[in-house]
Amino acid sequence: MPPQGSSLAGDVDALYLFLVAVSVFFSALIAGLIVFFAIRYKRRAKHAVGVPIHGSTPLEILWSAVPLAIMLAAFVWGTMVFFRLSRPPANAIEYFVVGKQWMWKFQHPDGTREINTLHLPVGQPVKLTMTSEDVIHDLFVPGFRVKMDVLPGRYTTVWFEPNRVGRYHLFCAEYCGTEHSRMGGWIEVMAPDAYERWLAGERGQETRLAGPEELYRRFACESCHRTDSTARAPQLAGLFGKAVRLKDGQTVQADENYILESILQPNEKVVAGYQPIMPTFQGQMSQEEALSLVRYIRGLEAGK
Ligand code: CUA
């Protein structure tokens, strides 16, 4: 079991353990009785005939009533946990989540954005309002015991209250294409004052620019522009200055303007042999950040 990172994780685990315990108990009881009866009542004489049994009302009632009681207990218990899991408290703070092939985009209440990592303060109920840009994804945080489908054209929500500082793995739990298994990330649960400092620092970056490598990671460029054979997007190393053949047969020179345009309006000039799958980063990054990335890509040498 992953560590219990949310206020409801204990409730979910208790119910789960109860169900496992009931299953183990009855499996062992039934298997044990089969073996015991097989030995105890085996045929001893060659022509022995069993004693006919014509039913037992007390037994019938017992083995109907006991499972019924256990199932009803599991049903009522499960419903109570389900209600608690599906009703965010009134003081929950709302964050936005957008899933897309193949990354998670998060937005804080103050507008701060992140990709594949979400920083949260400990002890604060959080409600995630989620949607998808393309196909069905599913946000799964085992440490918080929450999992919810993320659907295109619809908002779904999930809530939790992180109660322990730490890093929690998050996954996509719905097969959504080639890179599904890599569509994950982390939830960083921080002390409230550390979270405030982090937010202030993050917002400050609009003027105090992050390094280009950090931007490259934060915008997950590498997840598509990979250097191996599974890449779904053109290689960026050694691209600068080359002639690029486009889908419509035109050829363009890969200069700064072309690279900038490809970041902000990727579908304007699609490279021959590739699908127009890149999301636009218009509005996702400041002009300074875009320029920093263009410079970075310009400096990438072939074979790197
Ligand atoms: Cu997104 Cu699997």
XYZ file of C-alpha atoms and ligand atoms in Angstrom:
306
model
C 0.000 0.000 0.000
C 1.321 3.493 -0.786
C 1.571 5.817 2.259
C -1.725 7.379 3.336
C -1.391 10.960 2.110
C -4.944 12.271 2.436
C -7.549 12.622 5.149
C -9.752 9.939 3.577
C -7.027 7.412 2.765
C -7.507 5.688 6.127
C -11.274 5.241 5.494
C -10.654 3.746 2.053
C -7.976 1.409 3.389
C -10.147 0.245 6.316
C -12.995 -0.684 3.959
C -10.573 -2.384 1.602
C -8.976 -4.371 4.422
C -12.428 -5.412 5.662
C -13.327 -6.746 2.184
C -9.993 -8.570 1.897
C -10.359 -10.025 5.404
C -13.891 -11.291 4.690
C -12.734 -12.840 1.392
C -9.686 -14.482 2.966
C -11.690 -15.798 5.932
C -14.406 -17.421 3.807
C -11.974 -18.722 1.175
C -9.928 -20.398 3.907
C -13.064 -21.690 5.667
C -14.530 -23.206 2.481
C -11.238 -24.691 1.258
C -10.516 -26.071 4.743
C -13.972 -27.639 5.046
C -13.678 -29.267 1.595
C -10.441 -30.940 2.646
C -11.761 -31.805 6.107
C -15.033 -33.336 4.788
C -13.211 -35.213 2.031
C -11.094 -36.956 4.644
C -13.716 -37.277 7.401
C -16.487 -38.672 5.152
C -14.533 -40.604 2.561
C -15.953 -43.966 1.445
C -14.542 -46.600 3.783
C -16.215 -49.852 2.609
C -16.389 -50.851 -1.061
C -20.206 -50.821 -1.352
C -20.986 -48.196 1.285
C -23.909 -45.835 0.483
C -24.178 -42.311 1.885
C -26.878 -41.346 4.402
C -29.542 -39.288 2.580
C -29.981 -35.748 3.955
C -33.274 -33.926 3.378
C -32.224 -30.370 4.137
C -31.957 -28.329 7.313
C -33.964 -25.145 7.756
C -31.700 -23.638 10.465
C -28.641 -24.207 8.239
C -30.395 -22.669 5.201
C -31.289 -19.595 7.231
C -27.785 -19.347 8.671
C -25.948 -19.422 5.355
C -28.382 -16.989 3.767
C -28.592 -14.512 6.618
C -24.868 -14.293 7.411
C -23.716 -13.399 3.847
C -26.661 -10.999 3.519
C -25.611 -9.197 6.708
C -21.964 -9.006 5.561
C -22.913 -7.716 2.103
C -25.287 -5.104 3.531
C -22.584 -3.954 5.944
C -20.128 -3.621 3.041
C -22.779 -1.764 1.008
C -23.637 0.744 3.755
C -19.976 1.242 4.680
C -18.957 1.633 1.019
C -21.769 4.135 0.394
C -20.671 6.240 3.356
C -17.075 6.327 2.102
C -18.276 7.065 -1.443
C -20.346 10.038 -0.270
C -17.413 11.416 1.704
C -15.130 10.976 -1.340
C -17.540 12.614 -3.786
C -18.633 15.665 -1.777
C -15.943 18.318 -1.503
C -16.198 20.379 1.717
C -17.302 24.010 1.359
C -13.820 25.323 2.188
C -12.120 23.314 -0.577
C -9.978 25.444 -2.893
C -10.443 24.845 -6.591
C -7.596 24.013 -8.959
C -7.990 23.338 -12.662
C -6.610 20.320 -14.450
C -6.383 19.726 -18.182
C -5.281 16.363 -19.476
C -4.002 15.953 -22.989
C -1.876 13.518 -24.930
C 0.376 13.167 -22.982
C 0.700 15.555 -20.127
C -1.138 17.060 -17.183
C -1.614 20.815 -16.995
C -2.466 22.335 -13.637
C -3.616 25.833 -12.772
C -3.537 27.340 -9.286
C -6.280 29.707 -8.033
C -3.937 32.677 -8.584
C -3.320 31.677 -12.208
C 0.065 30.029 -11.728
C 0.458 27.156 -14.162
C 2.405 23.946 -13.989
C 2.867 20.883 -16.140
C 3.068 17.348 -14.731
C 3.719 18.645 -11.221
C 1.241 20.180 -8.813
C 2.375 21.955 -5.656
C -0.196 22.000 -2.844
C -0.277 23.167 0.767
C -0.741 20.487 3.420
C -3.985 20.419 5.438
C -6.030 22.350 2.878
C -8.967 20.580 1.167
C -8.441 20.756 -2.581
C -11.014 20.337 -5.324
C -9.728 19.552 -8.790
C -11.975 20.534 -11.688
C -10.776 18.545 -14.665
C -11.291 18.257 -18.383
C -9.452 16.878 -21.392
C -8.281 18.486 -24.615
C -8.481 15.276 -26.618
C -9.274 11.748 -25.444
C -10.357 10.215 -22.139
C -7.688 10.300 -19.436
C -7.952 9.427 -15.769
C -6.245 11.144 -12.867
C -5.045 8.631 -10.294
C -3.163 9.498 -7.098
C -2.674 6.242 -5.184
C -1.299 8.020 -2.101
C -4.560 9.990 -1.813
C -6.758 7.007 -2.805
C -8.489 9.064 -5.501
C -9.089 8.285 -9.144
C -11.383 10.069 -11.578
C -11.967 10.023 -15.322
C -10.979 13.167 -17.225
C -13.256 13.621 -20.227
C -13.227 15.878 -23.293
C -16.116 18.357 -23.350
C -17.088 17.769 -19.748
C -15.889 18.739 -16.282
C -15.323 16.128 -13.633
C -14.171 16.818 -10.107
C -12.259 15.059 -7.410
C -11.282 16.321 -3.974
C -8.873 15.398 -1.220
C -7.119 16.911 1.742
C -3.387 16.169 1.770
C -2.458 15.601 5.403
C 1.223 14.835 5.120
C 4.085 16.746 3.489
C 5.726 14.731 0.735
C 5.786 13.755 -2.925
C 2.950 11.691 -4.308
C 3.069 9.963 -7.651
C 0.207 10.693 -10.011
C -0.737 8.567 -12.986
C -3.030 8.478 -15.972
C -5.206 5.421 -15.398
C -7.008 5.266 -18.727
C -5.256 3.996 -21.837
C -5.001 7.093 -23.997
C -2.425 6.261 -26.675
C 1.232 5.513 -27.230
C 2.633 7.530 -24.350
C -0.095 6.645 -21.858
C 2.285 4.890 -19.494
C 4.517 7.975 -19.336
C 1.652 10.372 -18.665
C 2.381 10.811 -15.006
C 3.829 13.263 -12.582
C 4.019 14.316 -8.977
C 1.971 16.134 -6.423
C 4.270 18.039 -4.098
C 2.587 18.601 -0.752
C 4.318 21.436 1.099
C 4.001 23.219 4.440
C 1.667 26.236 3.962
C 4.419 28.847 4.314
C 6.683 26.931 1.922
C 3.793 26.806 -0.546
C 3.296 30.562 -0.275
C 6.997 31.115 -0.895
C 6.895 28.735 -3.845
C 3.886 30.554 -5.352
C 5.579 33.925 -4.920
C 8.762 32.611 -6.545
C 6.842 31.031 -9.401
C 4.964 34.221 -10.171
C 8.177 36.176 -9.886
C 9.534 34.162 -12.791
C 7.548 36.262 -15.230
C 10.261 38.828 -14.702
C 13.010 36.582 -13.317
C 13.266 34.159 -16.211
C 13.717 30.433 -15.671
C 16.642 28.769 -17.410
C 15.846 27.332 -20.849
C 16.526 23.740 -19.758
C 14.003 24.218 -16.991
C 11.458 25.626 -19.463
C 12.120 22.742 -21.822
C 11.310 20.353 -18.958
C 8.388 22.343 -17.594
C 6.635 22.469 -20.971
C 7.481 18.779 -21.509
C 8.964 19.400 -24.999
C 10.998 16.242 -24.632
C 7.901 14.028 -24.305
C 7.235 14.390 -28.070
C 10.500 15.771 -29.526
C 12.420 12.705 -28.483
C 15.683 11.626 -30.010
C 14.795 7.934 -30.324
C 12.740 6.206 -32.974
C 9.437 6.529 -31.086
C 9.394 10.303 -31.477
C 6.085 11.709 -32.717
C 7.532 15.076 -33.514
C 10.556 16.273 -35.498
C 13.947 16.206 -33.835
C 15.039 19.599 -32.607
C 18.762 18.960 -32.297
C 20.518 20.264 -35.405
C 17.275 21.689 -36.777
C 18.311 25.326 -36.817
C 19.245 26.698 -40.230
C 18.049 23.619 -42.109
C 15.405 23.572 -44.822
C 12.211 21.926 -43.606
C 9.698 20.263 -45.897
C 6.102 20.899 -44.859
C 3.013 18.797 -45.256
C 1.637 21.047 -48.020
C 4.802 20.592 -50.094
C 6.354 23.944 -49.234
C 9.850 24.261 -47.875
C 10.782 26.719 -45.164
C 13.989 27.750 -43.528
C 14.180 26.807 -39.839
C 14.987 30.230 -38.449
C 13.978 31.911 -35.177
C 10.621 33.046 -36.515
C 9.771 29.587 -37.770
C 10.646 28.026 -34.406
C 8.713 30.671 -32.486
C 5.685 30.216 -34.711
C 5.919 26.458 -34.289
C 5.775 26.864 -30.514
C 2.895 29.328 -30.450
C 0.866 28.158 -33.482
C 2.164 24.659 -34.139
C -0.517 23.828 -36.691
C 0.390 26.674 -39.053
C 3.361 24.840 -40.581
C 3.206 21.104 -40.027
C 6.318 19.183 -41.010
C 5.835 16.538 -43.725
C 5.384 13.084 -42.261
C 4.018 14.253 -38.873
C 0.536 14.658 -37.480
C -0.677 18.064 -36.246
C -0.810 16.878 -32.620
C 1.197 19.579 -30.904
C -0.844 21.798 -28.575
C -0.513 25.535 -28.883
C 1.607 27.210 -26.245
C 0.131 30.620 -27.036
C -0.825 32.146 -23.685
C 0.952 29.340 -21.837
C 4.288 31.086 -21.766
C 5.481 34.647 -21.673
C 7.265 36.234 -24.625
C 10.517 36.006 -22.674
C 10.050 32.305 -22.067
C 9.243 31.656 -25.728
C 12.342 33.590 -26.786
C 14.465 31.690 -24.293
C 13.223 28.399 -25.726
C 13.844 29.521 -29.311
C 17.429 30.373 -28.382
C 17.819 27.058 -26.616
C 16.544 25.082 -29.635
C 18.784 27.118 -31.926
C 21.772 26.022 -29.875
C 20.902 22.316 -29.829
C 23.461 20.463 -31.876
C 22.732 17.392 -33.948
C 23.438 14.113 -32.233
C 22.841 15.592 -28.769
Cu -3.759 9.874 -20.466
Cu -3.528 7.494 -20.293
